[in-house]
Coordinates of C-alpha atoms and ligand atoms in Angstrom, one line a residue:
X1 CA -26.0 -12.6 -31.3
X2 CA -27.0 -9.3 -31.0
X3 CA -27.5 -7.5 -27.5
X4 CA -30.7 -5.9 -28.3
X5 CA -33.0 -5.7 -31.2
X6 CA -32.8 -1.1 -30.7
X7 CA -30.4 1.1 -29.6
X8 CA -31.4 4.7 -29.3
X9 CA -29.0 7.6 -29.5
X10 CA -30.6 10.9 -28.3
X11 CA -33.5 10.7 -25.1
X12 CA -35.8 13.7 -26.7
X13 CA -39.0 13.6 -27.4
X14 CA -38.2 11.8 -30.8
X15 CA -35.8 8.9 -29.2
X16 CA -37.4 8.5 -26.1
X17 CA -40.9 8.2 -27.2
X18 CA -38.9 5.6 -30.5
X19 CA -37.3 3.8 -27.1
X20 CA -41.3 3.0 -25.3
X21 CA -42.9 2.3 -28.3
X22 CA -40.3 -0.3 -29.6
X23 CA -40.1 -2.0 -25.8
X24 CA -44.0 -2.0 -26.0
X25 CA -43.8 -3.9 -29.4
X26 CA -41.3 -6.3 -27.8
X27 CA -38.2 -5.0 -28.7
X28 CA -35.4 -5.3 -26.3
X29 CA -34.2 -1.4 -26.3
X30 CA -31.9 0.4 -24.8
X31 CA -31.8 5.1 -24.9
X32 CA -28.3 6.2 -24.8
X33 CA -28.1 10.4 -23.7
X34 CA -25.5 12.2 -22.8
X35 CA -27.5 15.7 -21.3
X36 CA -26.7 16.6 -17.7
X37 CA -29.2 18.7 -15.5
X38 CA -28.3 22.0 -13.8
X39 CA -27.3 19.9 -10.9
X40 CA -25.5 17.5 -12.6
X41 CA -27.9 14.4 -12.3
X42 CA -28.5 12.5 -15.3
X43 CA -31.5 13.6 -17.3
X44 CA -34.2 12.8 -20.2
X45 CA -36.1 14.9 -22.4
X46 CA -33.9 16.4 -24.8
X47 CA -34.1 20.0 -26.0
X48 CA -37.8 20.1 -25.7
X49 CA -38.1 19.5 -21.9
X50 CA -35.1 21.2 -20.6
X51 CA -34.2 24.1 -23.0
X52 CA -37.0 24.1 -25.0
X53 CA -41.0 23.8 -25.7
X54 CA -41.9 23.3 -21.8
X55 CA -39.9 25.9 -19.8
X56 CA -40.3 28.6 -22.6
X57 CA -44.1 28.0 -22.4
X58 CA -43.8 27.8 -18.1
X59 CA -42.6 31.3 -18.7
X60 CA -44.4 32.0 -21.5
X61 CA -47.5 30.9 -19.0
X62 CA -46.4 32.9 -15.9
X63 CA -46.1 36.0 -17.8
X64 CA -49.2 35.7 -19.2
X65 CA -50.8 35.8 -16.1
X66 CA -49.0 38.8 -14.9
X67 CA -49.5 41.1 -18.0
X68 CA -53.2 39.5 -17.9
X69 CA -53.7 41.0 -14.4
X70 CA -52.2 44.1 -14.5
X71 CA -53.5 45.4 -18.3
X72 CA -57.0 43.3 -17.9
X73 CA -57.5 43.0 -14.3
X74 CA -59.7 46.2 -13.6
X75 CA -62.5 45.3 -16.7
X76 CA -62.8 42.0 -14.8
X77 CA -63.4 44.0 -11.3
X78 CA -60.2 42.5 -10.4
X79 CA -58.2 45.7 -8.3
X80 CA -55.0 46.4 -7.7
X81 CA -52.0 45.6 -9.0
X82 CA -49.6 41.9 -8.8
X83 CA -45.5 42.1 -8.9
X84 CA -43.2 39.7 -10.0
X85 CA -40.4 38.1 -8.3
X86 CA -38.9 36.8 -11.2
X87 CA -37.3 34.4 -9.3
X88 CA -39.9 32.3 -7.6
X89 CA -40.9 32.3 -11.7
X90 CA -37.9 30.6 -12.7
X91 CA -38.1 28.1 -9.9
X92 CA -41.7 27.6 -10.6
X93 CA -40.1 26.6 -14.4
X94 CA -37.5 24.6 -12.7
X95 CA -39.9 22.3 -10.8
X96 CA -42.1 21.7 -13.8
X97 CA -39.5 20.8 -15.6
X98 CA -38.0 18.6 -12.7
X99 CA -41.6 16.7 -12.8
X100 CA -41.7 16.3 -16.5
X101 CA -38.5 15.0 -16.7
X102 CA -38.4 12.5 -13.7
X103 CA -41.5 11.5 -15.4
X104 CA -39.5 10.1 -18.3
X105 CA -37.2 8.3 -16.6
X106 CA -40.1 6.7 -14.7
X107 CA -41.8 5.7 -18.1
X108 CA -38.6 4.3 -19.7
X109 CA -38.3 2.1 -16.3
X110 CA -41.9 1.2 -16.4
X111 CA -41.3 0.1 -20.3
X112 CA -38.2 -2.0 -19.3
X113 CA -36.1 0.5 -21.8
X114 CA -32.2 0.3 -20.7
X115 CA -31.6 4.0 -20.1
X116 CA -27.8 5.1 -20.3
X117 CA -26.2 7.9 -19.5
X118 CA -23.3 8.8 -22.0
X119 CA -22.2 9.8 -25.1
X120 CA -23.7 7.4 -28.0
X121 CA -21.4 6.9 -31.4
X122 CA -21.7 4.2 -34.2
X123 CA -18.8 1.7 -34.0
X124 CA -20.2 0.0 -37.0
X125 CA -23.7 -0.5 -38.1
X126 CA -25.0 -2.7 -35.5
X127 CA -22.4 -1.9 -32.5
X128 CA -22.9 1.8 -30.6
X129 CA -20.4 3.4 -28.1
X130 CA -21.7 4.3 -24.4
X131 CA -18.8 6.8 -23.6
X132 CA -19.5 7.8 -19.5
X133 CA -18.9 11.1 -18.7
X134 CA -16.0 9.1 -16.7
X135 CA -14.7 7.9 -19.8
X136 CA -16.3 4.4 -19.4
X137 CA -17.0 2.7 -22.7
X138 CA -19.6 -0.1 -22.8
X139 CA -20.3 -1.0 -26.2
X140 CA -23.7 -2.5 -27.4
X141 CA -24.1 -5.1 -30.3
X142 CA -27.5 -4.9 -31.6
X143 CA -29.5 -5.3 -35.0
X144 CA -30.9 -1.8 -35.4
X145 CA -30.4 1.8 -34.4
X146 CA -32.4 5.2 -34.2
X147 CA -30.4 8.5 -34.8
X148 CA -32.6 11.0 -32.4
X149 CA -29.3 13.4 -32.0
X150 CA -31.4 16.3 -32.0
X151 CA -30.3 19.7 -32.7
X152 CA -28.3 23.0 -31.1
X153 CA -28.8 27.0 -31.8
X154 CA -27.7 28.5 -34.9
X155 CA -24.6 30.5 -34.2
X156 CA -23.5 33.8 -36.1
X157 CA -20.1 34.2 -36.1
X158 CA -19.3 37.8 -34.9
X159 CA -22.0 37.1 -32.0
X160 CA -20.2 34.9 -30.3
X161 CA -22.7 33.7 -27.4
X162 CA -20.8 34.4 -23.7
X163 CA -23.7 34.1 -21.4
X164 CA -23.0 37.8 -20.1
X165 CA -24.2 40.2 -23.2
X166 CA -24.9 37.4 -26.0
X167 CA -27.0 34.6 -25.1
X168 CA -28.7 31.9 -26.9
X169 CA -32.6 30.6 -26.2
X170 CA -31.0 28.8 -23.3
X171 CA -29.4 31.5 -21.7
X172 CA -32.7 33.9 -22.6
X173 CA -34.5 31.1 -20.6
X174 CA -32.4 31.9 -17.4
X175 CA -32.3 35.7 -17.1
X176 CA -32.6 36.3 -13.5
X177 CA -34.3 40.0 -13.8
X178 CA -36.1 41.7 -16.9
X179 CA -32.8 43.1 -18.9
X180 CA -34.0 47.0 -19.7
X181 CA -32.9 46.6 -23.4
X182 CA -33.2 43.7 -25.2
X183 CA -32.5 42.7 -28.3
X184 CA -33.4 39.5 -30.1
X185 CA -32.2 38.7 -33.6
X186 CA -34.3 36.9 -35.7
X187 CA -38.7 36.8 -35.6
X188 CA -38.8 33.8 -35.9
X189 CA -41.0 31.2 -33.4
X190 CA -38.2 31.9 -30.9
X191 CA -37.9 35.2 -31.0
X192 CA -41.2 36.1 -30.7
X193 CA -42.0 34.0 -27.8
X194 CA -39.1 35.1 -25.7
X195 CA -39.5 38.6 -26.9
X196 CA -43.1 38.2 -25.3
X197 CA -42.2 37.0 -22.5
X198 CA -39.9 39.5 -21.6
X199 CA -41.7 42.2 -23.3
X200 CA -44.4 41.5 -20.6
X201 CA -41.7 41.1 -17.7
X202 CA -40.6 44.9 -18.8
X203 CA -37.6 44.5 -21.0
X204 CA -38.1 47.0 -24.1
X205 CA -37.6 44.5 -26.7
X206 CA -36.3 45.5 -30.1
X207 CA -36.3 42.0 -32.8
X208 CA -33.8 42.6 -35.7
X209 CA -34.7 40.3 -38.5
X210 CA -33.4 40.0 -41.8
X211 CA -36.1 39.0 -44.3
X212 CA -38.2 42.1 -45.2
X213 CA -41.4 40.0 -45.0
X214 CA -42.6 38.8 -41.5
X215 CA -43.0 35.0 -40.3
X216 CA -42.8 33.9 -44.0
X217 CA -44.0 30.1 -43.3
X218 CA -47.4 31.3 -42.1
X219 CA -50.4 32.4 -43.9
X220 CA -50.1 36.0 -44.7
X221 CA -53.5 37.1 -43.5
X222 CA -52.3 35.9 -40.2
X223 CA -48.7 37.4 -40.2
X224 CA -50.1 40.8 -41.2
X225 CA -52.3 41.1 -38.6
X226 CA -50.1 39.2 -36.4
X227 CA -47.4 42.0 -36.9
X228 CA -49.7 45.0 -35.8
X229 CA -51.0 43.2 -32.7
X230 CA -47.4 42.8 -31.3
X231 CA -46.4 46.2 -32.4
X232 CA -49.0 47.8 -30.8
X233 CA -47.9 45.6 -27.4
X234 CA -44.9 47.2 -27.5
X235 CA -42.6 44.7 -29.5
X236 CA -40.4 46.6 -31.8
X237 CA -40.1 44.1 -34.7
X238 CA -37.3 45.8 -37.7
X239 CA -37.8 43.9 -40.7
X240 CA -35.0 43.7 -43.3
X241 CA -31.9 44.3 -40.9
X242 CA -29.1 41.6 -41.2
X243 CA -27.0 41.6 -37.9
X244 CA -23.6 41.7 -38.8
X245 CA -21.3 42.3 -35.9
X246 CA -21.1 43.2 -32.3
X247 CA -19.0 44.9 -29.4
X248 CA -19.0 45.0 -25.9
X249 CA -18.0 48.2 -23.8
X250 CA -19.2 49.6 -20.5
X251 CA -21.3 46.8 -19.8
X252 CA -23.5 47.6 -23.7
X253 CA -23.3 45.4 -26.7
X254 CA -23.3 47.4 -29.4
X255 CA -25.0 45.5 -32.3
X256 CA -24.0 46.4 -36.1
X257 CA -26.8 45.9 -38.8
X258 CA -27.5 46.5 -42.5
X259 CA -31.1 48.4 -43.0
X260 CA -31.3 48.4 -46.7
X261 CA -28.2 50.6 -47.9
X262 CA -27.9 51.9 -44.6
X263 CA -25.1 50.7 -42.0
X264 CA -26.9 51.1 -38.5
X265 CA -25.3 50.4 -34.8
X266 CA -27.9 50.3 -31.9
X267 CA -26.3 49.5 -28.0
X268 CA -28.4 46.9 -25.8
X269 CA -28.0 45.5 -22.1
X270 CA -28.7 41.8 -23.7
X271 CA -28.9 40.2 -26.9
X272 CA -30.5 36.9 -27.8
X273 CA -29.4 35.0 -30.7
X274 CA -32.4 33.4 -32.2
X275 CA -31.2 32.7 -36.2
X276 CA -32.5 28.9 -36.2
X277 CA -30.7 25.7 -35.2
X278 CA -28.9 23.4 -36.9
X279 CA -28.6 19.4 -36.7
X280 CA -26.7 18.0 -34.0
X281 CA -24.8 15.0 -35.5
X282 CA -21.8 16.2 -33.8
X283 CA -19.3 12.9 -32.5
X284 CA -22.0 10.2 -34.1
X285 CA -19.3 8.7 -36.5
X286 CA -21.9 8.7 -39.4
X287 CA -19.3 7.7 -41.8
X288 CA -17.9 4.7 -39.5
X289 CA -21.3 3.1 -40.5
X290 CA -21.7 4.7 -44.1
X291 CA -24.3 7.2 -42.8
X292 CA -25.1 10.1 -45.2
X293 CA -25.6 13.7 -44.8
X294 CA -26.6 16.6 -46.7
X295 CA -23.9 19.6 -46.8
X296 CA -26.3 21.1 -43.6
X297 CA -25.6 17.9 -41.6
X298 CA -29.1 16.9 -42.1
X299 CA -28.8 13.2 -42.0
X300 CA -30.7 11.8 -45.2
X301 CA -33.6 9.3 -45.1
X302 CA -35.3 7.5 -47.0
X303 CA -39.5 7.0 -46.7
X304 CA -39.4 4.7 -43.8
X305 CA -36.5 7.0 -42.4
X306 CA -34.1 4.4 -42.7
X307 CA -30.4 6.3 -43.3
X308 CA -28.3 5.1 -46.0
X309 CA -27.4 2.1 -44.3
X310 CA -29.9 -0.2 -43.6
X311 CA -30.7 -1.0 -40.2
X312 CA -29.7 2.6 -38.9
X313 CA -32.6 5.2 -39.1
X314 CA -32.7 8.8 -37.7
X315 CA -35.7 10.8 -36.6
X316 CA -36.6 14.5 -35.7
X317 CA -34.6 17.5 -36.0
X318 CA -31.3 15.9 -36.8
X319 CA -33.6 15.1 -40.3
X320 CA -34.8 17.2 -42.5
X321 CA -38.6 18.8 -41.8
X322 CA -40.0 21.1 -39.5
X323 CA -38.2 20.9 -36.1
X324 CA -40.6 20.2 -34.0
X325 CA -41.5 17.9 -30.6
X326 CA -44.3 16.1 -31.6
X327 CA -43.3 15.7 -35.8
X328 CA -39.8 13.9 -33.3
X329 CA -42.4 12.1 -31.3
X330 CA -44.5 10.5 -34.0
X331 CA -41.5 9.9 -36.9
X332 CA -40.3 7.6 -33.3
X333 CA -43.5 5.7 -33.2
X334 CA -43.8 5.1 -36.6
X335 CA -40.1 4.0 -36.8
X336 CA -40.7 1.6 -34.2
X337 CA -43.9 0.3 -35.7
X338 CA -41.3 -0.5 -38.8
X339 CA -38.6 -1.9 -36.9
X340 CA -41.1 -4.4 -35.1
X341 CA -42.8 -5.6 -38.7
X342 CA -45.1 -2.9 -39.7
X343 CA -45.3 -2.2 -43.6
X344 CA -46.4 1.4 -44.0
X345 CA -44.1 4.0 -44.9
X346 CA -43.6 7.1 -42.7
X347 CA -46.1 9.6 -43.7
X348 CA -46.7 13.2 -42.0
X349 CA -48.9 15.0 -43.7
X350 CA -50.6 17.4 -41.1
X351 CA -47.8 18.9 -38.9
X352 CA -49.5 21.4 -37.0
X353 CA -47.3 24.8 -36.4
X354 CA -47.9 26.5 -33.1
X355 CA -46.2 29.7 -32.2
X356 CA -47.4 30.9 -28.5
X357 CA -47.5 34.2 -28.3
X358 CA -50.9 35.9 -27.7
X359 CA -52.8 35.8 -29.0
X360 CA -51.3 32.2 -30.4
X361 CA -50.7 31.5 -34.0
X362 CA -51.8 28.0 -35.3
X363 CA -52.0 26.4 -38.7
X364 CA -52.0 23.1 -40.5
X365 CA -51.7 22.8 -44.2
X366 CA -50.2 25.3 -46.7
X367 CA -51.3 29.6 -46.7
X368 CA -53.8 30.8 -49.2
X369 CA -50.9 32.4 -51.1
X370 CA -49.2 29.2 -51.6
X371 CA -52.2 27.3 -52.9
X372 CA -53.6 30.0 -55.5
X373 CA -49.7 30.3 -56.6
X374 CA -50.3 26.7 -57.3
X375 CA -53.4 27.1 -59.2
X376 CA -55.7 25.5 -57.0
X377 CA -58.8 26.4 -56.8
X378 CA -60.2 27.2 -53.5
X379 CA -62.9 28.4 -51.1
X380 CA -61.9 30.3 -48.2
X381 CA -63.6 31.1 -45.0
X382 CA -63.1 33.5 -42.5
X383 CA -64.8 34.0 -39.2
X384 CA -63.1 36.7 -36.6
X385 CA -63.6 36.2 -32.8
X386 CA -64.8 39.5 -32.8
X387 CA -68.2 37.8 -33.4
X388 CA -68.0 35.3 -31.2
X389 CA -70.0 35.1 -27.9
X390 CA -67.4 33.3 -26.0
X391 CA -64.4 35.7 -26.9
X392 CA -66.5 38.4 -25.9
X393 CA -66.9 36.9 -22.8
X394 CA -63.5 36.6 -22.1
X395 CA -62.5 40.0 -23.4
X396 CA -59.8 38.7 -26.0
X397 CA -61.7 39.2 -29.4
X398 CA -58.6 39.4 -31.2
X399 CA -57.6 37.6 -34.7
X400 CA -59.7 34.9 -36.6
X401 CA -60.1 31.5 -38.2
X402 CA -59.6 30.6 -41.6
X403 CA -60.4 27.6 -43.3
X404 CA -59.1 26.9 -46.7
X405 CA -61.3 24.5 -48.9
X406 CA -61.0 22.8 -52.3
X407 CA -63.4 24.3 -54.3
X408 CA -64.4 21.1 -56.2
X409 CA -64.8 18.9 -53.3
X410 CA -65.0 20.9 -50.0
X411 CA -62.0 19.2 -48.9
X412 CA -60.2 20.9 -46.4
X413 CA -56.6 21.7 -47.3
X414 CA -55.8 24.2 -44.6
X415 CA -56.6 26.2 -41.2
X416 CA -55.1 28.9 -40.2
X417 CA -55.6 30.6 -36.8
X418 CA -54.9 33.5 -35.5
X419 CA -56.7 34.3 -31.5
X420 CA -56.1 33.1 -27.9
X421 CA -56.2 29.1 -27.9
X422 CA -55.1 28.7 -31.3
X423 CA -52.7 26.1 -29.7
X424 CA -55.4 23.7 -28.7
X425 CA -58.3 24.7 -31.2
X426 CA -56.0 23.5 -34.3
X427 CA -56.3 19.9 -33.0
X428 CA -59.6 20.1 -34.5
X429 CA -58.6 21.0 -38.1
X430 CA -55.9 18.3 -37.8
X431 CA -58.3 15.7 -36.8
X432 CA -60.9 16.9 -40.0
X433 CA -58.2 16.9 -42.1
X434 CA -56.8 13.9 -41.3
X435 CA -60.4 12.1 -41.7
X436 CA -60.5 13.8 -45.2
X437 CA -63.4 15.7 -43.9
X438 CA -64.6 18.9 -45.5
X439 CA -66.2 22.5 -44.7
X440 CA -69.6 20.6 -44.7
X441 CA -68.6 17.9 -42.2
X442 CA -67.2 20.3 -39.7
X443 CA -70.4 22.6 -40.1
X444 CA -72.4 20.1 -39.7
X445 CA -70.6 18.7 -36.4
X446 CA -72.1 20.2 -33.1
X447 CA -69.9 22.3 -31.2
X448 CA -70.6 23.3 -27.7
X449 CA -72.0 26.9 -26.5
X450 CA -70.3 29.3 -25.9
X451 CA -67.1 28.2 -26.8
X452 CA -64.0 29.3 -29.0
X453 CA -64.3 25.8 -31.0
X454 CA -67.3 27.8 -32.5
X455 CA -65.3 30.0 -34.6
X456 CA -64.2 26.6 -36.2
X457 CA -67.7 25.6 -37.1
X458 CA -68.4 29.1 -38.2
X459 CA -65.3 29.5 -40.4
X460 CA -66.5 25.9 -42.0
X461 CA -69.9 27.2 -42.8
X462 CA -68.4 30.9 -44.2
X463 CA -66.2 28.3 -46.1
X464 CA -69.6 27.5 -47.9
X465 CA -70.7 30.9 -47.9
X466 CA -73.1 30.2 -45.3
X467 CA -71.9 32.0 -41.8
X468 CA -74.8 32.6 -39.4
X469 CA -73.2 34.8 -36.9
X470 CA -71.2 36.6 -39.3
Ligands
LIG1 P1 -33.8 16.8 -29.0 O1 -35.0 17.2 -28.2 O2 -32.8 17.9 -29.3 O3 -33.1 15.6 -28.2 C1 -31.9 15.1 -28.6 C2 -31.2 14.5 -27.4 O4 -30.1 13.7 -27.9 C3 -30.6 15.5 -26.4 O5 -30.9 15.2 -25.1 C4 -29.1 15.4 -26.6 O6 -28.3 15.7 -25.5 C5 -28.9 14.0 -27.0 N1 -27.8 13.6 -27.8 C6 -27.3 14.2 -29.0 N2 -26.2 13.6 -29.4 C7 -26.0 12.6 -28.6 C8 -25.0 11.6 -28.5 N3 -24.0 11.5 -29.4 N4 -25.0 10.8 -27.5 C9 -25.9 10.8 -26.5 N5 -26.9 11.8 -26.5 C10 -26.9 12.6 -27.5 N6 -41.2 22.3 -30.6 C11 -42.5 22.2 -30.5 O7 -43.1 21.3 -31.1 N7 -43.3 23.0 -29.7 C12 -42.7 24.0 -28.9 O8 -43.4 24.7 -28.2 C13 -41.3 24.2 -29.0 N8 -40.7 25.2 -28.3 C14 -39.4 25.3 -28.4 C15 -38.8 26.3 -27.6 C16 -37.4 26.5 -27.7 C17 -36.8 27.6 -26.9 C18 -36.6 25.6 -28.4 C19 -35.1 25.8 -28.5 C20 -37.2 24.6 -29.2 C21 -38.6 24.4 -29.2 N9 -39.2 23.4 -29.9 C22 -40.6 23.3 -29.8 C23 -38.4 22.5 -30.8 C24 -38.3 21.1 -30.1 O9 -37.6 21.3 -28.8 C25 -37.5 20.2 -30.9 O10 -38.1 20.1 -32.2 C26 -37.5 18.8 -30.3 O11 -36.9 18.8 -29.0 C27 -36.7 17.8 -31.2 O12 -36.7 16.6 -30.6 P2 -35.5 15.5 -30.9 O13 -35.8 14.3 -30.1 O14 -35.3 15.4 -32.4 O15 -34.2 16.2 -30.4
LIG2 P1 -36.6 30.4 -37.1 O1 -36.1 29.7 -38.3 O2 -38.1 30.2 -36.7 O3 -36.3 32.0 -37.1 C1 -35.0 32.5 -37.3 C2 -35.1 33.9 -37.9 O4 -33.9 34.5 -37.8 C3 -35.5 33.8 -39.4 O5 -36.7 34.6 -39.6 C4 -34.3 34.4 -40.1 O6 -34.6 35.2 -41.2 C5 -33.7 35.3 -39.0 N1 -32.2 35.5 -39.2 C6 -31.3 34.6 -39.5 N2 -30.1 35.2 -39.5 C7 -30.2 36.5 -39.2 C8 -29.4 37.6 -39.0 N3 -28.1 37.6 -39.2 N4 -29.9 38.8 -38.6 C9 -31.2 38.9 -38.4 N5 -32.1 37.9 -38.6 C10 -31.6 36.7 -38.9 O7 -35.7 29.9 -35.9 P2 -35.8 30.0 -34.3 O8 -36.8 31.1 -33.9 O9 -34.4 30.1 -33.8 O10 -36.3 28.6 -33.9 C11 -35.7 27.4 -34.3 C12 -36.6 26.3 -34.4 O11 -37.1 25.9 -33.2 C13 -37.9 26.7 -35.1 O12 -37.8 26.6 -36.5 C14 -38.9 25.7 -34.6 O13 -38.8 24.6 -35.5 C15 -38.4 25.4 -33.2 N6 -39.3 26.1 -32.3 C16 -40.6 25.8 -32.3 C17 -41.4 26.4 -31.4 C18 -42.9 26.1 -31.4 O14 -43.3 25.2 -32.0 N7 -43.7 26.9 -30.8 C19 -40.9 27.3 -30.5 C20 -39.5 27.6 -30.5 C21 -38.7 26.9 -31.4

């Protein structure tokens, strides 16, 4: 007889949202992690509460503000000038996360999930490990499991990270003062939101990245203009350098980099590593239960995200797909739905990308490029918040919205934003195009006045060639 009907390894958002949902379908569950807080207490959450999406965008927040005040302030009539005490910053991150976190633990509780604190590893297909920090080992007999292992940072070799001169996003989420120069290799979502955030704190921040073209995965129109709004804020972004060593002397890193043919060195107080992450799978014993990999240590699924072997399945970013919190979160619920009888295969067709810098970057569905590459043919439309009352109001007219149409059917295929808000106005292209709506239907949907949701209806009626205020 089997223990319980779920075990989860991994307590991010992608196991510990798998670990309620199951419990609230009836399954007895239990969410083995092994993460530690600063202060040693057990903790939940995963890379997305602790190191990740909420105390980068608590920062990310804060230093808003600040930059806000001092650079915008005196339009608004607001005089003066605010400081920073970085510190009181940080601990204003360390108590949300506290909250957030606590709040998890309190949810699991409330659900009846079993939470354990440990190391998780497959003894076979249906028994898991619980290895205590203590070196206690419970093991737990039950039908089915859920890989939510999560991922780490993307290491380079020659940089290794010592938490001195060479950090990782962790480390670049724990500075204690604004370092004068700062490097951070790799634009990517990363890079550009710590770069911001301590761009704005007054680091000079130089971002070495090797591709030539900037933020490839997003619509072109939006990386362009993307690029000379956080140039002319003072980000300098070097496009085309491959980082390929570095040194430390008199209290520098020296950082060695290819430029085309040339060999440059530039010296730096910090460096942040920011190259990608990679699968954390790390200790599971996949192959004690005939669990397969790819040669990245991306565990392999099938449609329903079972593994190889059946009864074990494996969510978020220790699978292949974007690696983000809420593609984790809903891959958990579907999963869950599966284990406890339901049919339908997992199916995540309208990830939306957010990238919060500011103004923020948001999209859903493939760039224009991509979709006349394929041949599709399209209508595009394009409203800037230059025209729009609200922005105006709010003195932050930068960037636009574009909505990319089918051009036999007005479907919607994509959105692409580019403005402050992006983060929460792309809900609404997700919802549309989840519905299967088209340019029509969202022009003909009321939106209130004056808000930033108008650019939406606006881009949906320029869609049709039919903008009013543009
Ligand atoms: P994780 O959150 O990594 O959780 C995995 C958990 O499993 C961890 O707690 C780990 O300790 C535990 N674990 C692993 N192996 C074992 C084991 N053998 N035994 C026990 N426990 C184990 N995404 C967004 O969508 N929006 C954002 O704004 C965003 N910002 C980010 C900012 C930063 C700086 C970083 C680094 C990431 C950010 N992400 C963001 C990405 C997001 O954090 C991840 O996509 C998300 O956390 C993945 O969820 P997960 O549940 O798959 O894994
Ligand atoms: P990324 O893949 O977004 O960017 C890494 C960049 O580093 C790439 O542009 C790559 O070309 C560059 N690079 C690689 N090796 C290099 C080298 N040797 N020299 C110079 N440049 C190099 O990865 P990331 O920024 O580390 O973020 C990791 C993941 O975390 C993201 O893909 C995303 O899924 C997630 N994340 C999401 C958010 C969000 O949703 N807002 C925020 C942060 C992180």
């Amino acid at each position: 007889m089997s223990e319980y009907d779920l075990v989860v390894i991994g307590g991010g958002p992608g196991g510990y949202v798998a670990a309620i949902k199951a419990a609230q379908m009836g399954l007895k569950t239990a969410c083995i992690d092994k993460q530690t807080a600063a202060d040693g207490s057990p903790v939940l959450g995963g890379t997305c509460l602790n190191v990740g999406c909420i105390p980068s965008k608590a920062l990310l927040d804060s230093s808003h503000q600040y930059e806000f005040f001092n650079k915008e302030g005196k339009k608004h009539g607001l005089v003066g000038s605010v400081k920073i005490d970085i510190s009181q910053m940080q601990k204003r991150k360390e108590t949300v996360v506290k909250n957030l976190t606590q709040g998890i633990s309190g949810l699991l509780k409330k659900n009846n999930v079993e939470w354990l604190h440990g190391f998780g590893s497959l003894k076979s297909k249906n028994v898991v490990q619980c290895t205590s920090e203590k070196g206690l080992i419970k093991n737990l007999s039950t039908k089915n499991i859920l890989l939510a292992s999560g991922s780490l940072p993307s290491r380079i070799q020659s940089l290794p990270i010592d938490n001195e001169y060479i950090f990782d996003s962790s480390g670049a989420l724990e500075f204690k003062s604004a370092p004068k120069e700062l490097c951070i290799i790799g634009a990517g979502v990363i890079g550009l939101e710590l770069g911001s955030v301590w761009r704005r704190l007054g680091s000079n921040v130089t971002v070495l990245e090797a591709q030539t073209s900037f933020l490839d995965t997003a619509d072109k129109d939006v990386s362009a203009e993307a690029l000379k709004l956080f140039k002319k804020q003072g980000l300098k972004i070097e496009l085309g350098t491959l980082v390929t060593e570095a040194k430390i002397a008199k209290e520098k890193v020296t950082i060695s980099y290819k430029k085309g043919v040339e060999r440059l060195e530039s010296s730096f107080d910090k460096v942040v590593v920011a190259v990608g992450r990679s699968p954390y799978t790390e200790g599971l014993n996949l192959d004690e239960a005939g669990v397969k990999s790819d040669d990245k240590g991306f565990i392999l699924v099938n449609e329903f995200n079972e593994t190889s072997t059946k009864g074990i399945f494996a969510i978020g970013d220790c699978t292949l797909g974007p690696m983000l919190a809420h593609k984790a979160s809903e891959e958990g619920i579907l999963v869950a739905e599966h284990m406890a009888g339901a049919k339908a295969p997992v199916e995540i067709t309208h990830v939306p990308w957010i990238i919060y810098t500011w103004p923020e970057i948001a999209w859903v569905g493939p760039s224009e490029q991509f979709l006349r590459n394929t041949k599709k043919e399209i209508n595009v439309g394009k409203f800037p918040f230059r025209a729009s009352g609200r922005s105006h109001a709010r003195g932050e007219t930068e960037g636009f919205v574009k909505i990319i149409a089918e051009k036999n059917n007005d479907q919607i295929l994509a959105v692409h934003i580019l403005g402050s808000n992006a983060s929460e106005l792309i809900s609404e292209a997700v919802t549309a195009m989840e519905f299967g709506a088209t340019s029509e239907d969202v022009a003909r949907i009321i939106h209130g006045h004056p808000t930033l949701s108008e650019s939406m209806h606006e881009a949906a009626l320029a869609t049709l060639g039919n903008a009013i205020h543009y």
